[in-house]
C-alpha positions as YAML, in Angstrom:
chain: A
units: angstrom
residues:
- id: 1
  name: MET
  ca: [7.21, 21.13, -12.41]
- id: 2
  name: SER
  ca: [4.88, 22.60, -9.86]
- id: 3
  name: LYS
  ca: [4.24, 20.59, -6.75]
- id: 4
  name: GLY
  ca: [1.29, 18.28, -7.06]
- id: 5
  name: LEU
  ca: [1.02, 18.38, -10.86]
- id: 6
  name: LYS
  ca: [-0.25, 14.98, -11.98]
- id: 7
  name: ILE
  ca: [0.45, 14.03, -15.59]
- id: 8
  name: LEU
  ca: [-0.99, 10.99, -17.33]
- id: 9
  name: LEU
  ca: [1.38, 9.72, -20.04]
- id: 10
  name: CYS
  ca: [-0.25, 7.39, -22.57]
- id: 11
  name: GLY
  ca: [2.42, 5.18, -24.06]
- id: 12
  name: GLU
  ca: [5.25, 3.42, -22.27]
- id: 13
  name: GLN
  ca: [7.85, 1.80, -24.51]
- id: 14
  name: GLY
  ca: [7.76, 4.06, -27.58]
- id: 15
  name: GLN
  ca: [10.63, 6.37, -28.46]
- id: 16
  name: LEU
  ca: [9.00, 9.55, -27.23]
- id: 17
  name: ALA
  ca: [7.38, 8.01, -24.16]
- id: 18
  name: ARG
  ca: [10.73, 6.66, -22.98]
- id: 19
  name: GLU
  ca: [12.45, 10.02, -23.51]
- id: 20
  name: LEU
  ca: [9.69, 11.80, -21.59]
- id: 21
  name: GLN
  ca: [10.08, 9.38, -18.69]
- id: 22
  name: GLU
  ca: [13.84, 9.90, -18.61]
- id: 23
  name: ARG
  ca: [13.49, 13.69, -18.51]
- id: 24
  name: PHE
  ca: [10.60, 14.10, -16.10]
- id: 25
  name: THR
  ca: [11.92, 15.58, -12.86]
- id: 26
  name: GLY
  ca: [10.58, 17.63, -9.99]
- id: 27
  name: PRO
  ca: [7.89, 17.20, -7.38]
- id: 28
  name: GLY
  ca: [5.14, 16.41, -9.85]
- id: 29
  name: GLU
  ca: [3.82, 12.91, -10.57]
- id: 30
  name: LEU
  ca: [4.09, 11.14, -13.93]
- id: 31
  name: ILE
  ca: [1.66, 8.25, -14.28]
- id: 32
  name: VAL
  ca: [2.68, 6.06, -17.22]
- id: 33
  name: MET
  ca: [0.17, 3.73, -18.84]
- id: 34
  name: GLY
  ca: [1.11, 1.38, -21.64]
- id: 35
  name: ARG
  ca: [-1.23, -0.72, -23.73]
- id: 36
  name: ALA
  ca: [-1.84, -3.24, -20.94]
- id: 37
  name: ARG
  ca: [-3.52, -0.58, -18.80]
- id: 38
  name: LEU
  ca: [-4.69, 1.98, -21.36]
- id: 39
  name: ASP
  ca: [-5.33, 0.57, -24.80]
- id: 40
  name: LEU
  ca: [-6.31, 3.22, -27.36]
- id: 41
  name: THR
  ca: [-8.46, 0.66, -29.17]
- id: 42
  name: GLN
  ca: [-10.67, 0.34, -26.05]
- id: 43
  name: PRO
  ca: [-12.75, 3.54, -25.58]
- id: 44
  name: ASP
  ca: [-14.35, 2.40, -22.32]
- id: 45
  name: GLN
  ca: [-10.95, 1.61, -20.83]
- id: 46
  name: ILE
  ca: [-9.67, 5.05, -21.85]
- id: 47
  name: ARG
  ca: [-12.56, 6.80, -20.14]
- id: 48
  name: GLN
  ca: [-12.28, 4.65, -17.02]
- id: 49
  name: GLN
  ca: [-8.55, 5.19, -16.57]
- id: 50
  name: VAL
  ca: [-8.74, 8.95, -17.12]
- id: 51
  name: ARG
  ca: [-11.54, 9.22, -14.57]
- id: 52
  name: HIS
  ca: [-9.58, 7.05, -12.12]
- id: 53
  name: VAL
  ca: [-6.31, 8.99, -12.42]
- id: 54
  name: ALA
  ca: [-7.97, 12.43, -12.61]
- id: 55
  name: PRO
  ca: [-4.79, 14.05, -14.01]
- id: 56
  name: ASP
  ca: [-4.01, 17.74, -14.36]
- id: 57
  name: LEU
  ca: [-2.63, 17.16, -17.85]
- id: 58
  name: ILE
  ca: [-2.61, 14.31, -20.39]
- id: 59
  name: ILE
  ca: [0.18, 13.53, -22.86]
- id: 60
  name: ASN
  ca: [-0.60, 11.06, -25.63]
- id: 61
  name: ALA
  ca: [2.67, 9.56, -26.82]
- id: 62
  name: ALA
  ca: [1.04, 6.32, -28.00]
- id: 63
  name: ALA
  ca: [0.55, 5.77, -31.72]
- id: 64
  name: TYR
  ca: [0.48, 3.29, -34.57]
- id: 65
  name: THR
  ca: [3.65, 4.23, -36.47]
- id: 66
  name: ALA
  ca: [4.25, 1.33, -38.92]
- id: 67
  name: VAL
  ca: [3.80, 3.42, -42.08]
- id: 68
  name: ASP
  ca: [3.90, 0.58, -44.63]
- id: 69
  name: GLN
  ca: [2.08, -1.97, -42.47]
- id: 70
  name: ALA
  ca: [-0.77, 0.51, -42.00]
- id: 71
  name: GLN
  ca: [-1.65, 0.01, -45.67]
- id: 72
  name: SER
  ca: [-2.83, -3.52, -44.81]
- id: 73
  name: GLU
  ca: [-4.13, -2.69, -41.30]
- id: 74
  name: PRO
  ca: [-6.22, 0.45, -41.79]
- id: 75
  name: GLU
  ca: [-8.79, -0.42, -39.11]
- id: 76
  name: LEU
  ca: [-6.12, -0.84, -36.44]
- id: 77
  name: ALA
  ca: [-4.24, 2.30, -37.54]
- id: 78
  name: PHE
  ca: [-7.43, 4.40, -37.36]
- id: 79
  name: ALA
  ca: [-8.45, 2.89, -34.01]
- id: 80
  name: ILE
  ca: [-5.13, 3.81, -32.40]
- id: 81
  name: ASN
  ca: [-4.35, 7.05, -34.22]
- id: 82
  name: ALA
  ca: [-7.82, 8.55, -34.64]
- id: 83
  name: THR
  ca: [-10.65, 7.05, -32.59]
- id: 84
  name: GLY
  ca: [-8.59, 6.55, -29.42]
- id: 85
  name: PRO
  ca: [-7.15, 10.08, -29.30]
- id: 86
  name: GLY
  ca: [-10.62, 11.49, -29.89]
- id: 87
  name: VAL
  ca: [-11.97, 9.58, -26.87]
- id: 88
  name: LEU
  ca: [-8.93, 10.70, -24.87]
- id: 89
  name: ALA
  ca: [-9.69, 14.32, -25.78]
- id: 90
  name: GLU
  ca: [-13.33, 13.89, -24.75]
- id: 91
  name: ALA
  ca: [-12.20, 12.52, -21.39]
- id: 92
  name: ALA
  ca: [-9.78, 15.43, -20.96]
- id: 93
  name: ALA
  ca: [-12.57, 17.88, -21.78]
- id: 94
  name: LEU
  ca: [-14.81, 16.38, -19.09]
- id: 95
  name: LEU
  ca: [-12.03, 17.02, -16.55]
- id: 96
  name: ASP
  ca: [-11.21, 20.42, -18.09]
- id: 97
  name: VAL
  ca: [-7.51, 19.53, -18.36]
- id: 98
  name: PRO
  ca: [-5.16, 20.05, -21.35]
- id: 99
  name: LEU
  ca: [-4.15, 17.32, -23.78]
- id: 100
  name: ILE
  ca: [-0.84, 17.21, -25.65]
- id: 101
  name: HIS
  ca: [-1.01, 14.99, -28.74]
- id: 102
  name: TYR
  ca: [1.67, 14.27, -31.36]
- id: 103
  name: SER
  ca: [1.16, 14.13, -35.11]
- id: 104
  name: THR
  ca: [3.26, 13.97, -38.24]
- id: 105
  name: ASP
  ca: [4.50, 15.61, -41.44]
- id: 106
  name: TYR
  ca: [2.75, 12.76, -43.27]
- id: 107
  name: VAL
  ca: [-0.54, 14.69, -43.09]
- id: 108
  name: PHE
  ca: [0.86, 16.61, -46.09]
- id: 109
  name: ASP
  ca: [1.45, 15.29, -49.62]
- id: 110
  name: GLY
  ca: [4.88, 16.88, -49.99]
- id: 111
  name: ASN
  ca: [4.09, 18.78, -53.20]
- id: 112
  name: LYS
  ca: [4.73, 22.22, -51.74]
- id: 113
  name: HIS
  ca: [8.11, 23.72, -52.62]
- id: 114
  name: ALA
  ca: [8.60, 25.46, -49.27]
- id: 115
  name: PRO
  ca: [8.27, 24.36, -45.62]
- id: 116
  name: TYR
  ca: [4.68, 23.70, -44.58]
- id: 117
  name: VAL
  ca: [2.95, 26.03, -42.13]
- id: 118
  name: GLU
  ca: [0.13, 24.90, -39.84]
- id: 119
  name: SER
  ca: [-2.60, 26.41, -42.01]
- id: 120
  name: ASP
  ca: [-1.55, 24.68, -45.22]
- id: 121
  name: ALA
  ca: [-4.03, 22.25, -46.75]
- id: 122
  name: THR
  ca: [-3.51, 18.64, -45.69]
- id: 123
  name: ASN
  ca: [-3.53, 15.75, -48.15]
- id: 124
  name: PRO
  ca: [-1.99, 12.56, -46.73]
- id: 125
  name: LEU
  ca: [-0.70, 10.00, -49.21]
- id: 126
  name: GLY
  ca: [-1.23, 6.81, -47.21]
- id: 127
  name: VAL
  ca: [-3.26, 5.17, -44.47]
- id: 128
  name: TYR
  ca: [-0.83, 6.19, -41.72]
- id: 129
  name: GLY
  ca: [-1.03, 9.88, -42.63]
- id: 130
  name: LYS
  ca: [-4.80, 9.69, -43.05]
- id: 131
  name: SER
  ca: [-5.20, 8.09, -39.63]
- id: 132
  name: LYS
  ca: [-3.01, 10.74, -37.99]
- id: 133
  name: LEU
  ca: [-4.95, 13.53, -39.69]
- id: 134
  name: ALA
  ca: [-8.21, 11.98, -38.51]
- id: 135
  name: GLY
  ca: [-6.73, 11.93, -35.01]
- id: 136
  name: GLU
  ca: [-5.90, 15.63, -35.23]
- id: 137
  name: GLN
  ca: [-9.44, 16.38, -36.30]
- id: 138
  name: ALA
  ca: [-10.96, 14.22, -33.56]
- id: 139
  name: VAL
  ca: [-8.85, 15.87, -30.84]
- id: 140
  name: ALA
  ca: [-9.59, 19.38, -32.08]
- id: 141
  name: ALA
  ca: [-13.32, 18.70, -32.32]
- id: 142
  name: ALA
  ca: [-13.54, 17.20, -28.84]
- id: 143
  name: HIS
  ca: [-11.48, 19.60, -26.74]
- id: 144
  name: ALA
  ca: [-10.38, 23.20, -27.27]
- id: 145
  name: GLN
  ca: [-7.63, 22.96, -24.66]
- id: 146
  name: HIS
  ca: [-5.16, 20.94, -26.73]
- id: 147
  name: LEU
  ca: [-1.73, 21.07, -28.31]
- id: 148
  name: ILE
  ca: [-1.25, 19.01, -31.45]
- id: 149
  name: LEU
  ca: [2.48, 18.87, -32.18]
- id: 150
  name: ARG
  ca: [3.43, 17.77, -35.69]
- id: 151
  name: THR
  ca: [6.95, 16.41, -35.95]
- id: 152
  name: SER
  ca: [9.00, 14.47, -38.50]
- id: 153
  name: TRP
  ca: [11.57, 11.71, -39.02]
- id: 154
  name: VAL
  ca: [11.71, 10.82, -35.32]
- id: 155
  name: TYR
  ca: [14.63, 8.76, -34.09]
- id: 156
  name: SER
  ca: [16.24, 7.80, -30.77]
- id: 157
  name: THR
  ca: [18.45, 5.15, -29.18]
- id: 158
  name: HIS
  ca: [15.32, 3.10, -28.40]
- id: 159
  name: GLY
  ca: [13.08, 0.88, -30.48]
- id: 160
  name: ARG
  ca: [13.06, 0.72, -34.27]
- id: 161
  name: ASN
  ca: [14.04, 3.80, -36.25]
- id: 162
  name: PHE
  ca: [16.26, 5.07, -39.06]
- id: 163
  name: LEU
  ca: [19.24, 5.82, -36.81]
- id: 164
  name: LEU
  ca: [19.48, 2.33, -35.35]
- id: 165
  name: THR
  ca: [18.74, 0.65, -38.67]
- id: 166
  name: MET
  ca: [21.47, 2.64, -40.44]
- id: 167
  name: GLN
  ca: [24.01, 2.02, -37.69]
- id: 168
  name: ARG
  ca: [23.46, -1.70, -38.14]
- id: 169
  name: LEU
  ca: [23.35, -1.83, -41.94]
- id: 170
  name: LEU
  ca: [26.30, 0.52, -42.44]
- id: 171
  name: GLN
  ca: [28.47, -1.85, -40.42]
- id: 172
  name: GLU
  ca: [27.11, -5.03, -42.04]
- id: 173
  name: LYS
  ca: [27.14, -4.16, -45.74]
- id: 174
  name: PRO
  ca: [29.86, -2.94, -48.11]
- id: 175
  name: GLU
  ca: [27.45, -0.70, -50.02]
- id: 176
  name: LEU
  ca: [24.09, 0.90, -49.17]
- id: 177
  name: ARG
  ca: [21.59, 2.73, -51.37]
- id: 178
  name: VAL
  ca: [19.57, 5.44, -49.62]
- id: 179
  name: VAL
  ca: [16.80, 7.71, -50.92]
- id: 180
  name: ALA
  ca: [18.07, 11.23, -51.62]
- id: 181
  name: ASP
  ca: [15.00, 13.09, -52.96]
- id: 182
  name: GLN
  ca: [12.87, 13.14, -49.81]
- id: 183
  name: ILE
  ca: [13.72, 16.25, -47.76]
- id: 184
  name: GLY
  ca: [12.92, 16.86, -44.10]
- id: 185
  name: ALA
  ca: [14.34, 17.36, -40.63]
- id: 186
  name: PRO
  ca: [15.48, 14.34, -38.61]
- id: 187
  name: THR
  ca: [14.15, 15.02, -35.13]
- id: 188
  name: TRP
  ca: [15.51, 13.40, -31.97]
- id: 189
  name: ALA
  ca: [12.81, 12.15, -29.60]
- id: 190
  name: GLY
  ca: [14.88, 13.54, -26.73]
- id: 191
  name: SER
  ca: [14.55, 17.05, -28.17]
- id: 192
  name: ILE
  ca: [10.80, 16.60, -28.60]
- id: 193
  name: ALA
  ca: [10.50, 15.46, -24.97]
- id: 194
  name: ARG
  ca: [12.53, 18.43, -23.77]
- id: 195
  name: SER
  ca: [10.37, 20.86, -25.75]
- id: 196
  name: THR
  ca: [7.21, 19.19, -24.45]
- id: 197
  name: LEU
  ca: [8.31, 19.76, -20.85]
- id: 198
  name: GLU
  ca: [9.15, 23.38, -21.71]
- id: 199
  name: LEU
  ca: [5.63, 23.83, -23.07]
- id: 200
  name: ILE
  ca: [4.20, 22.42, -19.84]
- id: 201
  name: GLU
  ca: [6.33, 24.84, -17.82]
- id: 202
  name: ARG
  ca: [5.08, 27.78, -19.92]
- id: 203
  name: TRP
  ca: [1.51, 26.66, -19.27]
- id: 204
  name: GLN
  ca: [2.15, 26.34, -15.54]
- id: 205
  name: ASP
  ca: [3.80, 29.76, -15.40]
- id: 206
  name: ARG
  ca: [0.87, 31.30, -17.30]
- id: 207
  name: GLN
  ca: [3.15, 32.15, -20.23]
- id: 208
  name: ALA
  ca: [1.30, 29.89, -22.64]
- id: 209
  name: GLY
  ca: [0.44, 30.78, -26.19]
- id: 210
  name: ALA
  ca: [-2.79, 29.81, -27.91]
- id: 211
  name: TRP
  ca: [-3.98, 26.21, -27.89]
- id: 212
  name: GLY
  ca: [-4.04, 24.47, -31.25]
- id: 213
  name: THR
  ca: [-1.78, 22.83, -33.83]
- id: 214
  name: TYR
  ca: [1.95, 23.56, -34.03]
- id: 215
  name: HIS
  ca: [4.97, 22.26, -35.92]
- id: 216
  name: LEU
  ca: [7.85, 20.93, -33.81]
- id: 217
  name: THR
  ca: [10.90, 19.60, -35.64]
- id: 218
  name: ALA
  ca: [14.65, 20.08, -35.56]
- id: 219
  name: GLN
  ca: [15.97, 23.11, -37.41]
- id: 220
  name: GLY
  ca: [17.58, 22.72, -40.81]
- id: 221
  name: GLU
  ca: [16.92, 20.12, -43.48]
- id: 222
  name: THR
  ca: [18.50, 17.16, -45.20]
- id: 223
  name: SER
  ca: [17.57, 14.03, -47.15]
- id: 224
  name: TRP
  ca: [17.49, 10.48, -45.87]
- id: 225
  name: PHE
  ca: [20.79, 10.10, -47.74]
- id: 226
  name: GLY
  ca: [22.23, 13.12, -45.92]
- id: 227
  name: PHE
  ca: [21.01, 11.74, -42.60]
- id: 228
  name: ALA
  ca: [22.66, 8.41, -43.40]
- id: 229
  name: GLN
  ca: [25.90, 10.20, -44.30]
- id: 230
  name: ALA
  ca: [25.93, 11.94, -40.90]
- id: 231
  name: ILE
  ca: [25.36, 8.60, -39.15]
- id: 232
  name: GLY
  ca: [28.13, 7.01, -41.21]
- id: 233
  name: ASN
  ca: [30.57, 9.82, -40.43]
- id: 234
  name: ALA
  ca: [29.94, 9.29, -36.73]
- id: 235
  name: LEU
  ca: [30.75, 5.59, -37.13]
- id: 236
  name: LEU
  ca: [34.00, 6.42, -38.90]
- id: 237
  name: GLU
  ca: [34.95, 8.86, -36.16]
- id: 238
  name: GLN
  ca: [34.52, 6.00, -33.69]
- id: 239
  name: GLY
  ca: [36.81, 3.77, -35.76]
- id: 240
  name: LYS
  ca: [33.94, 1.52, -36.85]
- id: 241
  name: PRO
  ca: [33.33, 0.14, -40.35]
- id: 242
  name: CYS
  ca: [30.99, 2.03, -42.66]
- id: 243
  name: ALA
  ca: [29.48, 1.06, -46.00]
- id: 244
  name: THR
  ca: [29.81, 3.14, -49.14]
- id: 245
  name: LEU
  ca: [26.62, 5.18, -49.51]
- id: 246
  name: LEU
  ca: [24.91, 5.69, -52.87]
- id: 247
  name: PRO
  ca: [22.08, 8.23, -53.39]
- id: 248
  name: ILE
  ca: [18.97, 6.98, -55.20]
- id: 249
  name: PRO
  ca: [15.55, 8.47, -56.11]
- id: 250
  name: SER
  ca: [12.39, 7.31, -54.36]
- id: 251
  name: SER
  ca: [11.37, 5.57, -57.58]
- id: 252
  name: ASP
  ca: [14.26, 3.14, -57.07]
- id: 253
  name: TYR
  ca: [13.01, 2.18, -53.61]
- id: 254
  name: PRO
  ca: [9.28, 1.42, -53.89]
- id: 255
  name: THR
  ca: [7.35, 0.96, -50.66]
- id: 256
  name: PRO
  ca: [3.71, 0.00, -49.93]
- id: 257
  name: ALA
  ca: [3.03, 3.54, -48.68]
- id: 258
  name: ALA
  ca: [4.10, 6.61, -50.66]
- id: 259
  name: ARG
  ca: [6.20, 9.17, -48.77]
- id: 260
  name: PRO
  ca: [6.05, 12.95, -49.24]
- id: 261
  name: LEU
  ca: [9.08, 14.34, -51.09]
- id: 262
  name: ASN
  ca: [8.91, 17.53, -49.01]
- id: 263
  name: SER
  ca: [8.54, 16.90, -45.26]
- id: 264
  name: ARG
  ca: [9.84, 20.30, -44.18]
- id: 265
  name: LEU
  ca: [7.75, 21.98, -41.47]
- id: 266
  name: ASP
  ca: [7.93, 25.67, -40.57]
- id: 267
  name: CYS
  ca: [8.19, 25.83, -36.76]
- id: 268
  name: SER
  ca: [8.21, 29.62, -36.35]
- id: 269
  name: ARG
  ca: [4.69, 29.76, -34.89]
- id: 270
  name: LEU
  ca: [5.69, 27.66, -31.87]
- id: 271
  name: GLN
  ca: [8.71, 29.89, -31.27]
- id: 272
  name: ARG
  ca: [6.61, 33.02, -31.66]
- id: 273
  name: GLU
  ca: [3.68, 32.02, -29.46]
- id: 274
  name: TRP
  ca: [5.29, 29.73, -26.88]
- id: 275
  name: GLY
  ca: [8.99, 30.66, -27.00]
- id: 276
  name: VAL
  ca: [9.97, 27.03, -27.69]
- id: 277
  name: SER
  ca: [12.30, 25.87, -30.45]
- id: 278
  name: GLN
  ca: [14.49, 22.92, -31.39]
- id: 279
  name: PRO
  ca: [18.25, 22.75, -32.07]
- id: 280
  name: ASP
  ca: [19.47, 22.08, -35.60]
- id: 281
  name: TRP
  ca: [19.32, 18.45, -36.60]
- id: 282
  name: GLN
  ca: [23.10, 17.90, -36.62]
- id: 283
  name: THR
  ca: [23.49, 19.23, -33.07]
- id: 284
  name: ALA
  ca: [20.64, 17.05, -31.82]
- id: 285
  name: LEU
  ca: [22.10, 13.98, -33.58]
- id: 286
  name: HIS
  ca: [25.47, 14.54, -31.89]
- id: 287
  name: GLU
  ca: [23.78, 14.85, -28.49]
- id: 288
  name: CYS
  ca: [21.81, 11.68, -29.11]
- id: 289
  name: LEU
  ca: [24.92, 9.76, -30.18]
- id: 290
  name: ALA
  ca: [26.82, 11.02, -27.14]
- id: 291
  name: ARG
  ca: [24.13, 9.56, -24.89]
- id: 292
  name: GLN
  ca: [24.34, 6.29, -26.79]
- id: 293
  name: ALA
  ca: [28.09, 5.94, -26.23]
...
């Protein structure tokens, strides 16, 4: 990072925010604000804190991510995922500084039979996806100097996520049924953080591509069942117990919010315009597990 670069990170304890904090090095300054200091449901507080910090760049890693719970809390989901980011983008525009904002594969309905590109029509299935899409639209409308990074199936060694849930359940139960007809790319939050810092370096070195929306996921694809298998194999390699895994269709595991069957995102535009790409999902999982050990 260049000397004197001041970055405001919105979000403190989330998976991505924690990985960004761990990886931020150099002479720059990372100012981290969690909900206690910068609450995305409080527009006036957002504006006040951005004016006070006067950053050179803003990263919004805060979000409402409880997909099923969002079905019964739409107002809160939209406040955090849509209204708040829009206000944040307006504040960034007033300072003429870039904003990096994260979104999701859930803005799509999953009916396409190939990986989604950025220009594909959106059609979210649930409140969470609708709130994230509204956030994308609010950011784009408020500030041209933005990067919206859509990712998928995010996991890490922090918080609540599929990796940690599977590690626990696979060691507690003799048998586990996991959905096998939803396809996507499990993406380690550590890889997303690393790519985010690479994007910032490109911008600083004047090697940046166009502002706008990009897809940023691990390479390759699998199902939730395949992801669980990989987690289980790692447990076995460590000499730990592991449940027998059984593949099931989504129809056998109903949830309040529908999930897209196809969550694959084509990330070639980010590689082409910014020179940034992710490792394949198995490599990233191994790196994540190595850090956990």
